Amino acid sequence: MDGRRRSHYQLTDDTPVYVISVAAQLSGLHPQTLRQYDRLGLVSPDRTAGRGRRYSARDIELLRTVQALSQDEGINLAGIKRIIELENQVAALQQRVAELSAAVDGAAAVLQQREAQVHASYRRDLVPYQPPVPGNALVVWRPKRPLD
């Protein structure tokens, strides 16, 4: 180690760390607006054991997006909620497509490996080819079928 203690707890964009007053300040909104967005289901932060709201960096970004859609684009809150739901659905579908694509790639690799094993199992004996000697032609005899 380099002498520093390392934490087993890593912060990500989804880690709830900001109390409502800090989240309001970071998003440029009033705390009451954040409470309203939470009641409407637009931005739903995590809750502490005492029911206090804790916002993540992703929540702050979503608050800014909601504000921009409302103020700049003139979209009402019901429309914004539908947009968020559709964006979440698209993200989930993209994740599923990526998972299925990885599964297909894995199955294709296994199939190629099995195909290579089958081809490797073929006998590689060489059969010498001798052209026919003139006058020694191969004749196939087929008996005539009796008339019915």
mmCIF file of C-alpha atoms in Angstrom:
data_model
loop_
_atom_site.group_PDB
_atom_site.id
_atom_site.type_symbol
_atom_site.label_atom_id
_atom_site.label_comp_id
_atom_site.label_asym_id
_atom_site.label_seq_id
_atom_site.Cartn_x
_atom_site.Cartn_y
_atom_site.Cartn_z
ATOM 1 C CA MET A 1 0.000 0.000 0.000
ATOM 2 C CA ASP A 2 1.038 3.616 -0.345
ATOM 3 C CA GLY A 3 0.422 4.507 3.317
ATOM 4 C CA ARG A 4 -3.133 5.817 2.774
ATOM 5 C CA ARG A 5 -6.136 4.032 4.155
ATOM 6 C CA ARG A 6 -8.583 2.973 1.534
ATOM 7 C CA SER A 7 -12.297 3.000 2.137
ATOM 8 C CA HIS A 8 -14.401 0.007 1.206
ATOM 9 C CA TYR A 9 -17.226 2.443 0.478
ATOM 10 C CA GLN A 10 -16.963 4.006 -2.940
ATOM 11 C CA LEU A 11 -18.980 7.012 -4.035
ATOM 12 C CA THR A 12 -20.782 6.756 -7.363
ATOM 13 C CA ASP A 13 -23.247 9.005 -9.171
ATOM 14 C CA ASP A 14 -26.034 7.032 -7.485
ATOM 15 C CA THR A 15 -24.718 7.354 -3.925
ATOM 16 C CA PRO A 16 -27.210 9.385 -1.837
ATOM 17 C CA VAL A 17 -25.118 11.984 -0.011
ATOM 18 C CA TYR A 18 -26.789 15.423 -0.278
ATOM 19 C CA VAL A 19 -29.403 16.660 2.179
ATOM 20 C CA ILE A 20 -32.308 18.602 0.698
ATOM 21 C CA SER A 21 -30.824 22.048 1.410
ATOM 22 C CA VAL A 22 -27.570 21.175 -0.394
ATOM 23 C CA ALA A 23 -29.441 19.512 -3.264
ATOM 24 C CA ALA A 24 -31.608 22.616 -3.640
ATOM 25 C CA GLN A 25 -28.539 24.825 -3.722
ATOM 26 C CA LEU A 26 -26.743 22.596 -6.249
ATOM 27 C CA SER A 27 -29.783 22.392 -8.531
ATOM 28 C CA GLY A 28 -30.753 26.056 -8.219
ATOM 29 C CA LEU A 29 -34.220 25.192 -6.927
ATOM 30 C CA HIS A 30 -36.087 25.923 -3.712
ATOM 31 C CA PRO A 31 -36.282 23.041 -1.193
ATOM 32 C CA GLN A 32 -40.083 23.175 -1.395
ATOM 33 C CA THR A 33 -39.835 22.570 -5.163
ATOM 34 C CA LEU A 34 -37.723 19.470 -4.466
ATOM 35 C CA ARG A 35 -40.373 18.225 -2.049
ATOM 36 C CA GLN A 36 -43.079 18.790 -4.666
ATOM 37 C CA TYR A 37 -41.047 16.933 -7.319
ATOM 38 C CA ASP A 38 -40.654 14.067 -4.835
ATOM 39 C CA ARG A 39 -44.416 13.973 -4.139
ATOM 40 C CA LEU A 40 -45.139 13.928 -7.875
ATOM 41 C CA GLY A 41 -42.602 11.160 -8.468
ATOM 42 C CA LEU A 42 -40.389 13.230 -10.768
ATOM 43 C CA VAL A 43 -37.251 12.918 -8.643
ATOM 44 C CA SER A 44 -37.408 10.392 -5.821
ATOM 45 C CA PRO A 45 -34.339 10.573 -3.579
ATOM 46 C CA ASP A 46 -33.331 7.841 -1.172
ATOM 47 C CA ARG A 47 -34.444 8.140 2.443
ATOM 48 C CA THR A 48 -32.505 7.823 5.661
ATOM 49 C CA ALA A 49 -33.768 5.760 8.596
ATOM 50 C CA GLY A 50 -35.329 8.976 9.955
ATOM 51 C CA ARG A 51 -37.105 9.530 6.571
ATOM 52 C CA GLY A 52 -34.834 12.419 5.582
ATOM 53 C CA ARG A 53 -34.188 12.821 1.893
ATOM 54 C CA ARG A 54 -30.703 12.105 0.512
ATOM 55 C CA TYR A 55 -29.984 13.132 -3.052
ATOM 56 C CA SER A 56 -27.322 11.638 -5.321
ATOM 57 C CA ALA A 57 -25.360 13.373 -8.061
ATOM 58 C CA ARG A 58 -27.678 11.677 -10.567
ATOM 59 C CA ASP A 59 -30.693 13.118 -8.707
ATOM 60 C CA ILE A 60 -29.156 16.616 -8.893
ATOM 61 C CA GLU A 61 -28.674 16.217 -12.652
ATOM 62 C CA LEU A 62 -32.281 15.038 -12.991
ATOM 63 C CA LEU A 63 -33.494 18.060 -10.996
ATOM 64 C CA ARG A 64 -31.626 20.338 -13.408
ATOM 65 C CA THR A 65 -33.160 18.490 -16.365
ATOM 66 C CA VAL A 66 -36.676 18.831 -14.930
ATOM 67 C CA GLN A 67 -36.079 22.547 -14.364
ATOM 68 C CA ALA A 68 -34.785 23.019 -17.921
ATOM 69 C CA LEU A 69 -37.719 21.144 -19.467
ATOM 70 C CA SER A 70 -40.158 23.161 -17.388
ATOM 71 C CA GLN A 71 -38.598 26.610 -17.727
ATOM 72 C CA ASP A 72 -36.896 26.511 -21.134
ATOM 73 C CA GLU A 73 -39.178 24.147 -23.038
ATOM 74 C CA GLY A 74 -42.480 24.977 -21.342
ATOM 75 C CA ILE A 75 -43.362 21.340 -20.680
ATOM 76 C CA ASN A 76 -45.753 20.755 -17.801
ATOM 77 C CA LEU A 77 -44.825 18.444 -14.914
ATOM 78 C CA ALA A 78 -47.042 15.591 -16.150
ATOM 79 C CA GLY A 79 -45.277 15.729 -19.515
ATOM 80 C CA ILE A 80 -41.880 15.822 -17.823
ATOM 81 C CA LYS A 81 -42.809 12.779 -15.738
ATOM 82 C CA ARG A 82 -43.773 10.905 -18.915
ATOM 83 C CA ILE A 83 -40.522 11.934 -20.609
ATOM 84 C CA ILE A 84 -38.516 10.672 -17.625
ATOM 85 C CA GLU A 85 -40.442 7.388 -17.607
ATOM 86 C CA LEU A 86 -39.818 6.900 -21.334
ATOM 87 C CA GLU A 87 -36.120 7.748 -20.976
ATOM 88 C CA ASN A 88 -35.831 5.212 -18.142
ATOM 89 C CA GLN A 89 -37.604 2.627 -20.275
ATOM 90 C CA VAL A 90 -35.255 3.304 -23.203
ATOM 91 C CA ALA A 91 -32.230 2.982 -20.908
ATOM 92 C CA ALA A 92 -33.537 -0.337 -19.539
ATOM 93 C CA LEU A 93 -34.164 -1.632 -23.069
ATOM 94 C CA GLN A 94 -30.702 -0.551 -24.200
ATOM 95 C CA GLN A 95 -29.227 -2.409 -21.235
ATOM 96 C CA ARG A 96 -31.249 -5.509 -22.146
ATOM 97 C CA VAL A 97 -30.131 -5.294 -25.781
ATOM 98 C CA ALA A 98 -26.511 -5.081 -24.620
ATOM 99 C CA GLU A 99 -27.017 -8.143 -22.385
ATOM 100 C CA LEU A 100 -28.656 -10.117 -25.192
ATOM 101 C CA SER A 101 -25.980 -9.050 -27.648
ATOM 102 C CA ALA A 102 -23.284 -10.269 -25.260
ATOM 103 C CA ALA A 103 -25.167 -13.560 -24.851
ATOM 104 C CA VAL A 104 -25.414 -13.992 -28.625
ATOM 105 C CA ASP A 105 -21.709 -13.210 -29.024
ATOM 106 C CA GLY A 106 -20.888 -15.769 -26.345
ATOM 107 C CA ALA A 107 -23.104 -18.396 -27.954
ATOM 108 C CA ALA A 108 -21.518 -17.712 -31.352
ATOM 109 C CA ALA A 109 -18.040 -18.154 -29.869
ATOM 110 C CA VAL A 110 -19.066 -21.476 -28.289
ATOM 111 C CA LEU A 111 -20.598 -22.582 -31.596
ATOM 112 C CA GLN A 112 -17.419 -21.724 -33.494
ATOM 113 C CA GLN A 113 -15.343 -23.597 -30.925
ATOM 114 C CA ARG A 114 -17.545 -26.690 -31.213
ATOM 115 C CA GLU A 115 -17.466 -26.476 -35.002
ATOM 116 C CA ALA A 116 -13.671 -26.327 -34.903
ATOM 117 C CA GLN A 117 -13.621 -29.393 -32.644
ATOM 118 C CA VAL A 118 -15.829 -31.303 -35.077
ATOM 119 C CA HIS A 119 -13.626 -30.356 -38.019
ATOM 120 C CA ALA A 120 -10.525 -31.339 -36.052
ATOM 121 C CA SER A 121 -12.009 -34.784 -35.472
ATOM 122 C CA TYR A 122 -12.247 -35.552 -39.201
ATOM 123 C CA ARG A 123 -9.844 -38.190 -40.469
ATOM 124 C CA ARG A 124 -7.173 -36.670 -42.562
ATOM 125 C CA ASP A 125 -6.159 -39.849 -44.425
ATOM 126 C CA LEU A 126 -5.115 -39.204 -47.986
ATOM 127 C CA VAL A 127 -6.627 -41.437 -50.606
ATOM 128 C CA PRO A 128 -4.367 -41.714 -53.641
ATOM 129 C CA TYR A 129 -6.014 -40.894 -56.900
ATOM 130 C CA GLN A 130 -5.158 -43.016 -59.877
ATOM 131 C CA PRO A 131 -6.590 -41.984 -63.198
ATOM 132 C CA PRO A 132 -8.201 -44.822 -65.120
ATOM 133 C CA VAL A 133 -5.915 -46.726 -67.480
ATOM 134 C CA PRO A 134 -7.158 -46.548 -71.077
ATOM 135 C CA GLY A 135 -8.972 -49.719 -71.910
ATOM 136 C CA ASN A 136 -9.818 -50.442 -68.278
ATOM 137 C CA ALA A 137 -13.022 -48.508 -68.095
ATOM 138 C CA LEU A 138 -15.429 -48.975 -65.249
ATOM 139 C CA VAL A 139 -18.757 -50.365 -66.404
ATOM 140 C CA VAL A 140 -21.854 -50.296 -64.265
ATOM 141 C CA TRP A 141 -24.254 -53.122 -65.048
ATOM 142 C CA ARG A 142 -27.889 -52.625 -64.395
ATOM 143 C CA PRO A 143 -30.203 -55.521 -65.017
ATOM 144 C CA LYS A 144 -33.325 -54.883 -67.035
ATOM 145 C CA ARG A 145 -36.489 -54.876 -65.070
ATOM 146 C CA PRO A 146 -38.974 -57.490 -66.102
ATOM 147 C CA LEU A 147 -42.051 -56.189 -67.840
ATOM 148 C CA ASP A 148 -45.077 -56.097 -65.624
#
